[in-house]
Coordinates of C-alpha atoms in Angstrom, one line a residue:
M1 CA 0.0 0.0 0.0
S2 CA 1.1 3.5 -0.6
Q3 CA 2.7 5.5 2.2
N4 CA -0.2 8.1 1.9
N5 CA -2.7 5.3 2.5
A6 CA -4.3 7.0 5.6
T7 CA -4.8 10.3 3.8
N8 CA -6.4 8.5 0.8
K9 CA -9.1 7.0 2.9
I10 CA -12.2 9.0 3.8
P11 CA -14.3 7.3 6.4
A12 CA -17.4 5.5 5.1
Q13 CA -20.6 7.5 5.2
V14 CA -23.6 5.6 6.3
G15 CA -27.1 7.0 5.8
E16 CA -30.5 5.6 6.5
R17 CA -30.2 3.0 3.7
E18 CA -27.0 3.9 1.9
I19 CA -23.3 3.5 2.2
T20 CA -20.8 5.8 0.5
I21 CA -17.1 4.9 0.3
T22 CA -14.7 7.5 -1.1
R23 CA -11.0 7.0 -1.9
V24 CA -8.3 8.8 -3.7
F25 CA -6.0 6.5 -5.6
D26 CA -2.5 7.3 -6.7
A27 CA -3.3 6.1 -10.2
S28 CA -4.8 7.6 -13.4
R29 CA -8.6 7.6 -13.9
D30 CA -8.1 5.4 -17.0
L31 CA -6.2 2.8 -15.0
V32 CA -8.7 2.8 -12.1
F33 CA -11.6 2.6 -14.5
E34 CA -9.9 -0.3 -16.3
A35 CA -9.4 -2.1 -13.0
W36 CA -13.2 -1.9 -12.6
T37 CA -14.1 -2.9 -16.2
K38 CA -11.6 -5.7 -17.2
E39 CA -12.3 -9.2 -15.8
E40 CA -8.6 -9.9 -15.5
H41 CA -8.2 -7.0 -13.0
L42 CA -11.6 -7.1 -11.3
S43 CA -11.3 -10.8 -10.4
K44 CA -8.1 -10.1 -8.5
W45 CA -9.5 -7.5 -6.1
W46 CA -13.3 -7.7 -5.9
G47 CA -14.5 -8.7 -2.4
P48 CA -13.4 -8.4 1.2
Q49 CA -10.0 -9.5 2.5
G50 CA -9.4 -13.2 2.1
F51 CA -12.2 -13.7 -0.4
T52 CA -11.7 -15.0 -3.9
T53 CA -14.1 -14.6 -6.9
T54 CA -15.1 -16.9 -9.7
F55 CA -16.7 -15.1 -12.6
Q56 CA -19.5 -17.0 -14.4
K57 CA -20.6 -14.2 -16.8
F58 CA -19.2 -10.7 -17.3
D59 CA -20.9 -8.5 -19.9
M60 CA -20.2 -4.9 -18.9
K61 CA -22.6 -2.8 -20.9
P62 CA -26.0 -1.3 -20.2
G63 CA -28.4 -4.3 -19.9
G64 CA -25.4 -6.7 -19.4
T65 CA -25.0 -9.1 -16.5
W66 CA -22.2 -9.9 -14.1
Q67 CA -22.6 -13.2 -12.4
F68 CA -20.0 -14.4 -10.0
I69 CA -19.4 -16.4 -6.8
M70 CA -17.5 -14.9 -3.9
H71 CA -15.7 -17.6 -1.9
S72 CA -15.1 -16.7 1.8
P73 CA -12.0 -17.8 3.6
D74 CA -14.1 -20.3 5.6
G75 CA -15.4 -22.0 2.5
V76 CA -18.9 -20.4 2.2
D77 CA -19.9 -19.5 -1.3
F78 CA -21.9 -16.3 -2.0
P79 CA -23.6 -16.3 -5.5
N80 CA -24.0 -12.7 -6.9
T81 CA -25.7 -11.2 -9.8
N82 CA -25.4 -7.6 -11.0
D83 CA -27.2 -6.0 -13.9
F84 CA -25.5 -3.1 -15.5
V85 CA -27.6 0.0 -15.8
E86 CA -25.0 2.5 -17.1
V87 CA -21.4 2.4 -18.2
V88 CA -19.8 5.8 -19.2
T89 CA -16.1 5.4 -19.9
P90 CA -14.1 6.5 -17.8
E91 CA -16.6 8.4 -15.6
R92 CA -19.3 6.2 -14.2
I93 CA -20.6 2.6 -13.7
V94 CA -24.1 2.0 -12.3
F95 CA -25.4 -1.5 -11.5
K96 CA -28.2 -3.2 -9.6
H97 CA -27.4 -6.0 -7.3
A98 CA -30.1 -8.5 -8.2
V99 CA -29.9 -10.8 -5.1
F100 CA -30.1 -10.1 -1.4
P101 CA -29.2 -7.5 -0.3
H102 CA -30.7 -5.6 -3.2
F103 CA -29.1 -2.3 -4.0
L104 CA -28.2 0.2 -6.7
A105 CA -24.5 0.9 -6.9
T106 CA -22.9 3.9 -8.5
A107 CA -19.1 4.2 -9.0
I108 CA -17.9 7.7 -10.0
F109 CA -14.3 8.2 -11.2
E110 CA -13.0 11.8 -11.0
D111 CA -9.6 12.8 -12.5
L112 CA -7.5 14.7 -10.0
G113 CA -4.5 15.3 -12.3
G114 CA -2.9 11.9 -12.2
K115 CA -4.8 10.7 -9.2
T116 CA -8.4 9.4 -9.1
K117 CA -11.1 10.1 -6.6
L118 CA -13.5 7.2 -6.6
T119 CA -16.9 7.6 -4.9
Y120 CA -18.8 4.3 -4.5
R121 CA -22.3 4.7 -3.4
T122 CA -24.8 1.9 -2.7
V123 CA -28.5 2.6 -2.0
F124 CA -30.3 -0.4 -0.5
E125 CA -33.8 -1.4 -1.3
E126 CA -34.3 -3.4 1.9
T127 CA -36.2 -2.1 4.9
S128 CA -34.3 0.0 7.5
A129 CA -34.4 -3.0 9.9
A130 CA -32.8 -5.3 7.2
F131 CA -30.3 -2.6 6.3
D132 CA -29.2 -2.2 10.0
K133 CA -28.1 -5.9 9.8
V134 CA -26.6 -5.7 6.3
K135 CA -24.5 -2.6 7.1
T136 CA -22.6 -4.5 9.9
Y137 CA -20.9 -6.6 7.2
A138 CA -21.4 -4.4 4.1
V139 CA -19.4 -1.4 5.4
P140 CA -16.3 -3.3 6.4
G141 CA -16.6 -5.5 3.3
A142 CA -16.7 -2.4 1.0
E143 CA -13.8 -0.8 2.9
Q144 CA -11.7 -4.0 2.5
T145 CA -12.7 -4.3 -1.2
M146 CA -11.3 -0.8 -1.8
D147 CA -8.2 -1.7 0.2
R148 CA -7.7 -4.6 -2.2
L149 CA -8.2 -2.3 -5.2
E150 CA -5.6 0.0 -3.9
E151 CA -3.2 -3.0 -3.5
H152 CA -4.0 -4.1 -7.0
L153 CA -3.3 -0.7 -8.5
A154 CA 0.0 -0.4 -6.6
S155 CA 1.0 -3.8 -8.0
L156 CA 0.3 -2.6 -11.6
S157 CA 2.4 0.6 -11.1
Q158 CA 5.3 -1.6 -10.0
K159 CA 5.4 -3.5 -13.3

């Protein structure tokens, strides 16, 4: 991880039924966007620490589907399906998580002159009571996922 890691992390913001993770990565917007849109990158960092991901279908375009299984360190499999709503290169990706917990996710990529500000916002469709349970694992899981993205980007810049 970069030496500036602590300054690149902005604490997660949690609303009534939404979570927003904001990070500034020491990488170009094109590279960060590519890490989100190319299966060979995304499969290396998506999911919390210790998880691996097996892609079943990856069609990143409006109306396309991303199906995958997240494998936890303790052997539990979590099937996931995302339906892409919007893909605007290199600015924005919007998708609906089609299995519980249901949410609309928006990733916005802002160019900061060689660095990239990523704002990842998830708005949950579940009741407030269900969201209260979901956020106990969704917030740290999203934070860890962004940590893994940062590690992946750092490994690319070392090549």
